[in-house]
Coordinates of C-alpha atoms (C1' of nucleotides) in Angstrom, one line a residue:
Chain A
X11 CA 92.3 166.1 159.1
X12 CA 89.6 165.8 161.7
X13 CA 86.4 164.5 160.2
X14 CA 83.1 165.9 161.3
X15 CA 81.5 162.5 161.2
X16 CA 83.6 161.2 164.0
X17 CA 81.7 162.3 167.0
X18 CA 78.4 162.1 165.1
X19 CA 78.9 158.4 164.7
X20 CA 79.6 157.9 168.4
X21 CA 76.5 159.8 169.5
X22 CA 73.9 158.6 167.1
X23 CA 74.8 154.9 167.1
X24 CA 72.7 154.2 170.1
X25 CA 69.5 155.1 168.3
X26 CA 70.0 155.1 164.5
X27 CA 70.3 152.1 162.2
X28 CA 73.3 153.4 160.4
X29 CA 76.6 151.8 159.5
X30 CA 75.3 148.3 160.3
X31 CA 76.6 145.3 158.5
X32 CA 75.8 141.6 158.4
X33 CA 78.4 139.6 160.2
X34 CA 78.8 135.9 159.3
X35 CA 81.0 133.1 160.7
X36 CA 82.5 130.4 158.5
X37 CA 84.3 127.3 159.7
X38 CA 87.2 125.5 158.1
X39 CA 86.9 122.1 159.9
X40 CA 89.8 119.7 159.3
X41 CA 90.1 116.1 160.0
X42 CA 92.2 113.1 158.9
X43 CA 90.3 110.3 157.1
X44 CA 91.6 107.5 155.0
X45 CA 95.1 108.8 155.8
X46 CA 94.3 112.1 154.0
X47 CA 94.1 115.7 155.3
X48 CA 90.5 116.6 154.6
X49 CA 88.2 119.6 155.0
X50 CA 84.5 119.8 155.6
X51 CA 82.6 121.6 152.8
X52 CA 78.9 121.9 151.8
X53 CA 77.5 122.0 148.4
X54 CA 75.3 125.1 148.0
X55 CA 71.6 124.4 147.2
X56 CA 70.6 128.0 146.6
X57 CA 72.0 131.0 144.6
X58 CA 74.3 132.7 144.5
X59 CA 77.0 130.2 143.7
X60 CA 74.4 127.4 143.3
X61 CA 76.1 124.0 143.1
X62 CA 79.5 125.5 144.3
X63 CA 81.2 124.2 147.3
X64 CA 81.5 126.5 150.4
X65 CA 82.5 126.5 154.0
X66 CA 79.8 125.8 156.5
X67 CA 78.7 129.1 158.1
X68 CA 76.0 131.7 158.4
X69 CA 75.1 135.0 160.0
X70 CA 75.6 135.7 163.7
X71 CA 72.2 136.0 165.3
X72 CA 71.3 139.2 167.2
X73 CA 67.8 138.0 168.3
X74 CA 68.8 135.4 170.9
X75 CA 68.5 136.9 174.3
X76 CA 69.2 140.6 174.7
X77 CA 72.5 141.0 173.0
X78 CA 73.0 138.0 170.8
X79 CA 75.7 135.3 170.5
X80 CA 79.4 135.5 170.4
X81 CA 81.2 134.5 167.2
X82 CA 82.7 131.2 168.5
X83 CA 79.3 130.0 169.6
X84 CA 77.8 131.0 166.3
X85 CA 80.5 129.1 164.5
X86 CA 79.7 125.9 166.5
X87 CA 76.0 126.4 166.0
X88 CA 76.2 126.9 162.2
X89 CA 78.5 123.9 161.9
X90 CA 75.9 121.7 163.7
X91 CA 73.0 123.1 161.8
X92 CA 74.5 122.7 158.4
X93 CA 76.4 119.4 158.8
X94 CA 75.2 117.7 162.0
X95 CA 78.7 117.7 163.4
X96 CA 79.6 119.1 166.8
X97 CA 83.0 120.4 167.6
X98 CA 84.2 121.2 171.1
X99 CA 85.0 124.9 172.0
X100 CA 88.6 123.8 172.7
X101 CA 89.0 122.5 169.1
X102 CA 87.9 125.7 167.4
X103 CA 89.7 129.1 167.2
X104 CA 89.3 132.3 165.3
X105 CA 91.3 132.4 162.1
X106 CA 90.9 135.8 160.5
X107 CA 88.1 138.2 159.4
X108 CA 87.4 138.7 155.8
X109 CA 85.8 142.1 155.0
X110 CA 86.3 143.0 151.4
X111 CA 83.2 145.1 150.5
X112 CA 82.4 143.0 147.4
X113 CA 83.0 139.5 148.7
X114 CA 79.3 138.7 148.6
X115 CA 77.5 139.7 145.4
X116 CA 74.2 140.3 147.1
X117 CA 75.1 142.8 149.8
X118 CA 77.8 143.5 152.3
X119 CA 78.7 140.6 154.6
X120 CA 81.8 140.5 156.8
X121 CA 82.9 137.0 157.8
X122 CA 84.8 135.9 160.9
X123 CA 86.5 132.7 159.7
X124 CA 87.3 130.0 162.2
X125 CA 89.7 127.0 162.2
X126 CA 88.4 123.8 163.7
X127 CA 89.8 120.3 164.2
X128 CA 87.6 117.3 164.3
X129 CA 88.9 113.9 165.4
X130 CA 86.8 110.8 165.0
X131 CA 83.9 112.6 163.4
X132 CA 80.8 110.9 162.2
X133 CA 79.8 111.3 158.6
X134 CA 78.3 114.7 158.1
X135 CA 74.5 114.5 157.7
X136 CA 73.5 115.8 154.3
X137 CA 71.1 118.5 155.5
X138 CA 67.7 119.0 154.0
X139 CA 67.0 122.0 151.8
X140 CA 69.3 120.4 149.2
X141 CA 72.4 121.1 151.3
X142 CA 75.0 118.4 151.1
X143 CA 78.0 118.2 153.4
X144 CA 81.2 116.2 152.7
X145 CA 84.8 115.8 153.7
X146 CA 87.1 116.7 150.8
X147 CA 90.8 116.0 150.6
X148 CA 92.7 119.3 150.6
X149 CA 95.0 118.1 147.9
X150 CA 92.1 118.0 145.5
X151 CA 91.2 121.7 146.1
X152 CA 92.9 123.3 143.2
X153 CA 92.0 126.1 140.7
X154 CA 89.5 123.9 139.0
X155 CA 87.6 123.2 142.2
X156 CA 84.5 125.5 142.3
X157 CA 84.3 127.4 145.6
X158 CA 81.8 130.1 146.4
X159 CA 82.6 133.7 147.5
X160 CA 86.2 134.1 148.7
X161 CA 86.3 130.7 150.3
X162 CA 89.3 129.5 148.4
X163 CA 91.3 132.3 150.0
X164 CA 90.0 131.4 153.4
X165 CA 90.7 127.7 153.0
X166 CA 94.3 128.5 151.8
X167 CA 94.8 130.7 154.9
X168 CA 93.3 128.0 157.2
X169 CA 95.6 125.3 155.7
X170 CA 98.7 127.5 156.2
X171 CA 97.7 128.2 159.8
X172 CA 97.1 124.5 160.6
X173 CA 100.4 123.5 159.0
X174 CA 102.4 126.1 160.9
X175 CA 100.7 125.5 164.2
X176 CA 101.8 121.9 164.1
X177 CA 105.4 123.1 164.5
X178 CA 105.1 125.0 167.8
X179 CA 101.9 123.9 169.4
X180 CA 100.3 120.6 170.4
X181 CA 97.6 121.0 167.7
X182 CA 98.5 117.6 166.2
X183 CA 97.1 115.8 169.3
X184 CA 93.6 117.2 168.4
X185 CA 93.6 115.1 165.3
X186 CA 94.1 112.0 167.4
X187 CA 91.7 110.0 169.6
X188 CA 91.8 110.6 173.4
X189 CA 94.5 107.9 173.7
X190 CA 97.0 107.5 170.9
X191 CA 100.5 106.1 170.1
X192 CA 103.5 108.2 169.2
X193 CA 103.3 106.6 165.7
X194 CA 99.7 107.8 165.3
X195 CA 100.8 111.3 166.3
X196 CA 103.7 111.2 163.9
X197 CA 101.4 110.1 161.1
X198 CA 99.3 113.3 161.7
X199 CA 102.4 115.4 161.0
X200 CA 103.4 113.3 158.0
X201 CA 99.9 113.5 156.4
X202 CA 99.4 117.2 157.0
X203 CA 103.0 118.2 155.9
X204 CA 103.2 115.5 153.2
X205 CA 106.7 114.5 154.3
X206 CA 108.1 111.5 156.1
X207 CA 109.6 112.0 159.5
X208 CA 112.3 109.8 161.2
X209 CA 110.3 107.6 163.7
X210 CA 113.2 107.4 166.3
X211 CA 114.0 111.1 166.3
X212 CA 110.3 112.0 166.4
X213 CA 109.7 109.8 169.4
X214 CA 112.6 111.3 171.4
X215 CA 111.6 114.9 170.6
X216 CA 108.0 114.4 171.6
X217 CA 108.9 112.6 174.8
X218 CA 111.5 115.2 175.7
X219 CA 109.0 118.1 175.4
X220 CA 107.5 118.5 178.8
X221 CA 103.7 118.6 178.8
X222 CA 103.3 117.6 175.1
X223 CA 102.0 114.1 175.9
X224 CA 101.2 112.2 179.0
X225 CA 101.9 108.5 179.6
X226 CA 98.7 106.4 180.3
X227 CA 100.7 103.4 181.3
X228 CA 98.7 101.3 178.9
X229 CA 99.7 99.7 175.7
X230 CA 97.9 99.6 172.4
X231 CA 96.8 96.3 170.9
X232 CA 99.5 94.9 168.6
X233 CA 98.7 95.1 164.9
X234 CA 97.9 91.9 163.0
X235 CA 101.1 90.7 161.5
X236 CA 103.2 91.4 164.5
X237 CA 105.2 94.3 166.0
X238 CA 105.9 95.5 169.4
X239 CA 102.8 96.9 171.1
X240 CA 103.0 100.7 171.3
X241 CA 102.5 102.6 174.5
X242 CA 99.4 104.8 174.7
X243 CA 99.6 108.5 175.5
X244 CA 97.1 111.2 176.0
X245 CA 97.3 114.9 175.2
X246 CA 99.2 117.0 177.8
X247 CA 97.9 120.2 179.3
X248 CA 100.6 122.4 177.9
X249 CA 99.8 124.4 174.8
X250 CA 103.3 125.2 173.5
X251 CA 106.2 123.0 172.5
X252 CA 109.6 124.2 173.6
X253 CA 111.5 122.1 171.0
X254 CA 109.8 122.7 167.7
X255 CA 109.0 119.9 165.3
X256 CA 110.7 120.8 162.1
X257 CA 109.8 120.4 158.5
X258 CA 113.2 120.3 156.7
Chain B
X26 CA 69.8 118.8 164.5
X27 CA 68.9 120.8 161.4
X28 CA 67.6 124.2 162.3
X29 CA 64.6 125.6 160.4
X30 CA 66.2 129.1 160.6
X31 CA 69.0 128.1 158.4
X32 CA 67.6 128.6 154.9
X33 CA 65.4 131.3 156.1
X34 CA 68.4 133.4 157.0
X35 CA 69.9 133.0 153.6
X36 CA 66.8 133.9 151.7
X37 CA 65.6 136.9 153.6
X38 CA 69.0 138.5 154.1
X39 CA 68.7 140.3 150.8
X40 CA 65.8 142.4 151.8
X41 CA 65.3 142.4 155.6
X42 CA 67.3 144.4 158.1
X43 CA 67.8 141.5 160.5
X44 CA 70.9 140.2 162.1
X45 CA 72.8 143.4 161.4
X46 CA 75.6 144.5 163.7
X47 CA 77.8 147.6 164.0
X48 CA 81.4 146.7 163.0
X49 CA 84.2 148.8 164.3
X50 CA 88.0 148.9 163.6
X51 CA 90.5 149.6 166.3
X52 CA 94.2 150.3 165.9
X53 CA 97.0 149.4 168.2
X54 CA 99.8 151.6 166.8
X55 CA 103.2 151.0 168.2
X56 CA 106.4 153.1 167.9
X57 CA 109.7 153.5 169.7
X58 CA 110.2 156.9 171.3
X59 CA 112.7 158.0 173.9
X60 CA 114.1 154.5 173.8
X61 CA 110.7 153.1 175.0
X62 CA 108.2 150.8 173.4
X63 CA 105.1 153.0 173.2
X64 CA 101.5 152.7 172.0
X65 CA 99.2 155.4 170.7
X66 CA 96.1 155.9 172.8
X67 CA 93.3 158.5 173.0
X68 CA 91.6 159.9 176.0
X69 CA 87.9 159.6 175.6
X70 CA 85.9 162.9 175.7
X71 CA 82.5 161.4 175.7
X72 CA 80.6 158.7 177.6
X73 CA 80.8 155.8 178.1
X74 CA 84.2 155.5 179.7
X75 CA 84.6 159.3 179.8
X76 CA 88.1 160.1 180.7
X77 CA 89.4 156.6 180.1
X78 CA 92.1 155.7 177.6
X79 CA 91.1 153.8 174.4
X80 CA 92.5 152.6 171.2
X81 CA 91.8 154.9 168.2
X82 CA 89.1 153.5 166.1
X83 CA 85.5 153.8 165.0
X84 CA 82.7 152.2 162.9
X85 CA 83.3 150.9 159.4
X86 CA 81.3 153.2 157.0
X87 CA 78.7 151.7 154.7
X88 CA 77.6 154.9 153.0
X89 CA 80.8 155.6 151.0
X90 CA 80.2 154.5 147.5
X91 CA 77.9 151.6 146.8
X92 CA 79.3 148.9 149.2
X93 CA 81.5 150.7 151.7
X94 CA 85.1 150.5 152.8
X95 CA 87.2 147.6 153.6
X96 CA 88.4 147.1 157.2
X97 CA 92.1 148.1 156.7
X98 CA 91.1 151.3 154.9
X99 CA 88.7 152.1 157.7
X100 CA 91.5 151.5 160.3
X101 CA 93.8 153.9 158.5
X102 CA 91.1 156.5 158.1
X103 CA 90.0 156.4 161.8
X104 CA 93.6 156.6 162.9
X105 CA 94.1 159.7 160.8
X106 CA 90.8 161.3 161.9
X107 CA 91.4 160.7 165.6
X108 CA 95.1 161.4 165.9
X109 CA 96.3 163.1 162.7
X110 CA 98.8 160.3 162.1
X111 CA 99.0 158.4 158.8
X112 CA 100.3 154.9 158.6
X113 CA 101.1 153.2 155.3
X114 CA 99.0 150.1 154.3
X115 CA 102.2 148.0 154.5
X116 CA 102.7 148.9 158.2
X117 CA 99.3 147.8 159.4
X118 CA 97.8 144.3 159.6
X119 CA 94.7 142.6 161.0
X120 CA 95.2 141.4 164.6
X121 CA 92.0 139.7 165.7
X122 CA 88.3 140.3 165.9
X123 CA 86.6 140.9 169.3
X124 CA 83.0 140.0 169.3
X125 CA 81.8 139.4 172.9
X126 CA 78.1 140.4 172.9
X127 CA 78.6 142.7 176.0
X128 CA 81.9 144.4 175.1
X129 CA 80.1 147.7 174.5
X130 CA 77.6 148.7 177.2
X131 CA 75.5 150.7 174.8
X132 CA 74.7 148.1 172.1
X133 CA 76.4 145.4 170.2
X134 CA 79.6 146.3 168.4
X135 CA 82.1 143.9 166.9
X136 CA 85.6 145.2 166.5
X137 CA 88.2 144.2 164.0
X138 CA 91.5 145.1 165.8
X139 CA 94.6 146.0 163.8
X140 CA 98.3 146.1 164.6
X141 CA 100.2 149.0 163.2
X142 CA 103.8 150.1 163.3
X143 CA 104.8 153.8 163.1
X144 CA 108.4 154.8 162.6
X145 CA 109.4 158.5 162.8
X146 CA 105.9 159.7 163.7
X147 CA 104.9 163.2 164.3
X148 CA 103.3 164.1 167.6
X149 CA 99.7 163.1 167.4
X150 CA 97.4 166.1 167.0
X151 CA 95.1 166.3 169.9
X152 CA 91.8 166.3 168.1
X153 CA 89.0 168.7 168.7
X154 CA 85.8 167.4 170.5
X155 CA 88.0 167.0 173.6
X156 CA 89.8 164.0 172.2
X157 CA 93.4 163.9 173.2
X158 CA 95.9 161.5 171.6
X159 CA 99.2 160.5 173.1
X160 CA 101.9 157.9 173.0
X161 CA 102.1 155.9 176.2
X162 CA 104.9 153.5 177.2
X163 CA 103.6 150.0 177.3
X164 CA 105.4 149.2 180.5
X165 CA 103.1 151.7 182.2
X166 CA 99.9 150.0 181.2
X167 CA 99.1 147.9 184.2
X168 CA 95.9 147.0 186.1
X169 CA 95.7 150.6 187.5
X170 CA 95.7 152.1 184.0
X171 CA 92.1 152.9 183.1
X172 CA 91.2 151.5 179.7
X173 CA 87.8 151.6 178.0
X174 CA 85.8 148.5 176.8
X175 CA 88.0 145.4 176.3
X176 CA 90.9 147.5 175.1
X177 CA 93.3 146.1 177.8
X178 CA 92.7 142.7 176.3
X179 CA 93.3 143.9 172.8
X180 CA 96.5 145.8 173.8
X181 CA 97.9 142.7 175.5
X182 CA 97.2 140.6 172.5
X183 CA 98.8 143.2 170.2
X184 CA 101.9 143.4 172.4
X185 CA 102.2 139.6 172.3
X186 CA 101.8 139.5 168.6
X187 CA 104.4 142.3 168.0
X188 CA 106.9 140.6 170.3
X189 CA 106.6 137.2 168.7
X190 CA 106.7 138.5 165.1
X191 CA 110.1 140.0 165.8
X192 CA 111.4 136.5 166.0
X193 CA 110.6 135.2 162.6
X194 CA 109.7 138.2 160.4
X195 CA 111.4 141.4 159.5
X196 CA 108.9 143.4 161.5
X197 CA 111.7 145.1 163.5
X198 CA 112.8 147.1 160.4
X199 CA 109.4 148.8 160.3
X200 CA 110.4 150.6 163.6
X201 CA 113.5 152.0 161.9
X202 CA 114.0 154.9 159.5
X203 CA 114.4 154.0 155.8
X204 CA 118.1 153.7 156.3
X205 CA 119.4 152.3 159.5
X206 CA 122.4 150.7 161.2
X207 CA 122.6 147.2 162.5
X208 CA 122.9 148.7 166.0
X209 CA 119.7 150.6 165.5
X210 CA 117.9 147.4 164.5
X211 CA 119.3 145.5 167.5
X212 CA 118.1 148.3 169.8
X213 CA 114.6 147.7 168.5
X214 CA 114.8 144.1 169.6
X215 CA 116.3 145.1 172.9
X216 CA 113.7 147.7 173.7
X217 CA 110.7 145.6 172.7
X218 CA 111.9 142.4 174.4
X219 CA 113.5 144.2 177.3
X220 CA 116.7 142.1 177.1
X221 CA 120.2 142.8 175.9
X222 CA 121.5 141.0 172.8
X223 CA 125.1 140.2 171.9
X224 CA 126.1 142.9 169.3
X225 CA 128.5 140.6 167.4
X226 CA 126.3 137.6 167.2
X227 CA 123.3 139.8 166.2
X228 CA 125.3 141.4 163.4
X229 CA 126.3 138.0 162.0
X230 CA 122.8 136.5 162.2
X231 CA 121.1 139.5 160.5
X232 CA 123.7 139.6 157.7
X233 CA 123.6 135.9 157.2
X234 CA 119.8 135.9 156.7
X235 CA 119.2 136.5 153.0
X236 CA 116.8 139.3 152.3
X237 CA 116.6 140.6 155.8
X238 CA 118.5 143.8 155.2
X239 CA 120.1 145.3 152.1
X240 CA 123.5 147.1 152.0
X241 CA 123.2 150.7 150.9
X242 CA 127.0 151.1 150.6
X243 CA 126.8 154.3 152.7
X244 CA 128.0 154.9 156.2
X245 CA 126.2 156.7 159.0
X246 CA 127.8 159.8 160.5
X247 CA 130.1 158.8 163.4
X248 CA 128.7 159.7 166.8
X249 CA 130.3 162.5 168.8
X250 CA 132.8 161.0 171.1
X251 CA 134.2 158.6 168.5
X252 CA 133.6 155.2 167.3
X253 CA 133.8 153.5 163.9
X254 CA 131.1 154.8 161.5
X255 CA 128.4 152.2 161.1
X256 CA 127.2 150.9 157.7
X257 CA 123.7 151.9 156.6
X258 CA 121.3 149.2 155.5
X259 CA 117.7 149.3 154.2
X260 CA 114.9 146.9 154.7
X261 CA 115.0 143.9 152.4
X262 CA 112.1 142.6 150.4
X263 CA 111.8 139.2 152.0
X264 CA 109.2 138.9 154.7
X265 CA 110.5 135.9 156.6
X266 CA 113.7 135.2 158.5
X267 CA 115.2 131.8 158.1
X268 CA 117.4 131.9 161.1
X269 CA 115.2 133.1 163.9
X270 CA 116.4 135.8 166.3
X271 CA 116.1 134.2 169.8
X272 CA 115.0 135.6 173.1
X273 CA 116.9 133.3 175.5
Chain C
dG16 C1' 112.8 81.6 163.4
dC17 C1' 111.3 85.5 160.8
dA18 C1' 109.0 89.7 159.8
dA19 C1' 107.3 93.9 161.5
dA20 C1' 106.6 97.7 164.4
dA21 C1' 108.3 100.2 168.8
dG22 C1' 111.7 102.2 171.0
dT23 C1' 116.9 103.3 172.3
dG24 C1' 121.8 104.4 171.4
dT25 C1' 125.5 106.5 168.8
dT26 C1' 128.0 109.7 166.1
dA27 C1' 129.1 113.3 162.8
dC28 C1' 127.7 117.8 161.9
dC29 C1' 125.8 122.3 162.4
dC30 C1' 124.5 126.2 164.9
dT31 C1' 124.8 129.0 168.8
dT32 C1' 127.1 131.3 172.6
dA33 C1' 130.4 133.7 174.8
dC34 C1' 134.1 136.5 174.4
dA35 C1' 138.5 137.9 172.5
dC36 C1' 140.2 140.7 169.1
dC37 C1' 140.7 144.1 165.2
dC38 C1' 138.9 148.5 162.7
dA39 C1' 137.7 153.3 162.2
dT40 C1' 136.7 157.5 164.0
dG41 C1' 136.5 161.9 167.6
dT42 C1' 138.9 164.3 171.0
Chain D
dA24 C1' 147.4 158.2 172.4
dC25 C1' 143.1 156.8 174.1
dA26 C1' 138.2 156.1 174.4
dT27 C1' 134.3 154.5 171.9
dG28 C1' 131.4 152.0 169.1
dG29 C1' 131.4 148.9 164.7
dG30 C1' 132.6 144.7 163.1
dT31 C1' 135.1 139.9 162.7
dG32 C1' 137.2 135.6 164.4
dT33 C1' 137.2 131.5 167.3
dA34 C1' 136.5 127.7 170.3
dA35 C1' 133.5 125.2 173.5
dG36 C1' 129.0 123.3 174.1
dG37 C1' 124.3 121.7 172.7
dG38 C1' 120.8 120.1 169.6
dT39 C1' 119.8 117.7 165.4
dA40 C1' 119.8 114.2 161.6
dA41 C1' 121.0 109.8 160.0
dC42 C1' 121.1 105.3 161.0
dA43 C1' 122.4 101.2 163.6
dC44 C1' 120.7 98.5 167.1
dT45 C1' 117.6 96.3 170.7
dT46 C1' 112.8 95.0 172.2
dT47 C1' 108.3 92.8 171.7
dT48 C1' 104.9 91.0 169.4
dG49 C1' 102.2 87.8 165.4
dC50 C1' 102.6 84.2 162.3

DNA sequence: GCAAAAGTGTTACCCTTACACCCATGT
DNA sequence: ACATGGGTGTAAGGGTAACACTTTTGC
């Protein structure tokens, strides 16, 4: 019942190099482009999985300063290094850790996956070293789509998380520019959930949820072809929605 | 923008011992005892944090077989080794990974925290090596309560997760014996949320939620002092509740 | 004026809530 | 018979969904 290794581990771990594992971070960065829900992927330029798509990511560094970097910082750094894109700390969160012993064919790597949201992103810079980064519509990522490691699993989990967080948090505002109209916000829900929502009811629900959005007093420029100018709102400070937006 | 270390990491990681980190698992194991919501903690018998309370846990092993163990297995093993208690794989899930560089004063350790539910548990066996395990009511864990490392943070996150999962999953049935009455199930909600629920309305909501519970056809023994014998149910196969149990 | 998009009003319907009431058992 | 806990019925209130309607612009 009691294992003799238990205390041994705790006493030797200060000096010995045992039971150490490589720890990576991966980032599932989503955006909306061309009215599609898209995810940032890189095309691998080295084996294993040469030519396969993968999430941007890499090992957490231990040689920076005395103790190393925390996982979220590592995720932001790897994203920048591999794609040239920068995401704010407020727009990235931990998703889940993937630790199956055989998930990397070379040797053991545990990955702390992150979920990121990127509004108004530049085009990713295709890195050197034959690494190519691109936004890919999530609808196109099916069984045919060649993904490295267990990244298909991670992407599916990330999509699920993003879709369900729309319902009870203000995540949707992170897909919008700093000032946006209610219609723009509704379009985010419609694109990510792939369903139409009633414009009138959506408007009332968002405005009746305290702290969801904040009125700027300004109006957006009317579209060409006419239509009443929409009022501009900015994201509120509150994180949770009291009246959930529903998917029925 | 592009960092020269990027490809270097990927090519040398097969051979060199760089950027490796100790990875631990910790378990927040909850149960209901004496009509209280309780968590399993151990009293540390070695420095650092000698005499402080901590979550059961330890390092993931890399020397078992070729590649090592997966995090969930490690969590179940550490729990058994440190407390003598066994939890089924279906009653434990990953909570979150804690990776702040300075969370362990000795050296860098990243911990994959797990959330476990233990119905009908034996008393934890106080381990040898001066390690003492005990169930502690969560209401007693305040700022005065001395917890090691960042375990106060982990416990708070675990309690939040457990409380919110009651609402939209069948987690509450995991606190019950294999066959239970609706009143027993309601008591789980009442204890964990610290609020009373209407017995009649609770009954109807649970029974109208397909797959939440399954009728065994049997009745429980009537309590001494009278009362109609309650019907016995068992946990259904469905994981999600369509009509959420609310906390208002 | 007409089309188009933003925003408000209205109503039937459903679910929830609160609580009364019946059922089955021990003493 | 009475107390006790299990379980069902019911009616008032609140939120939602569907859709009609008004407002404000471009052409």
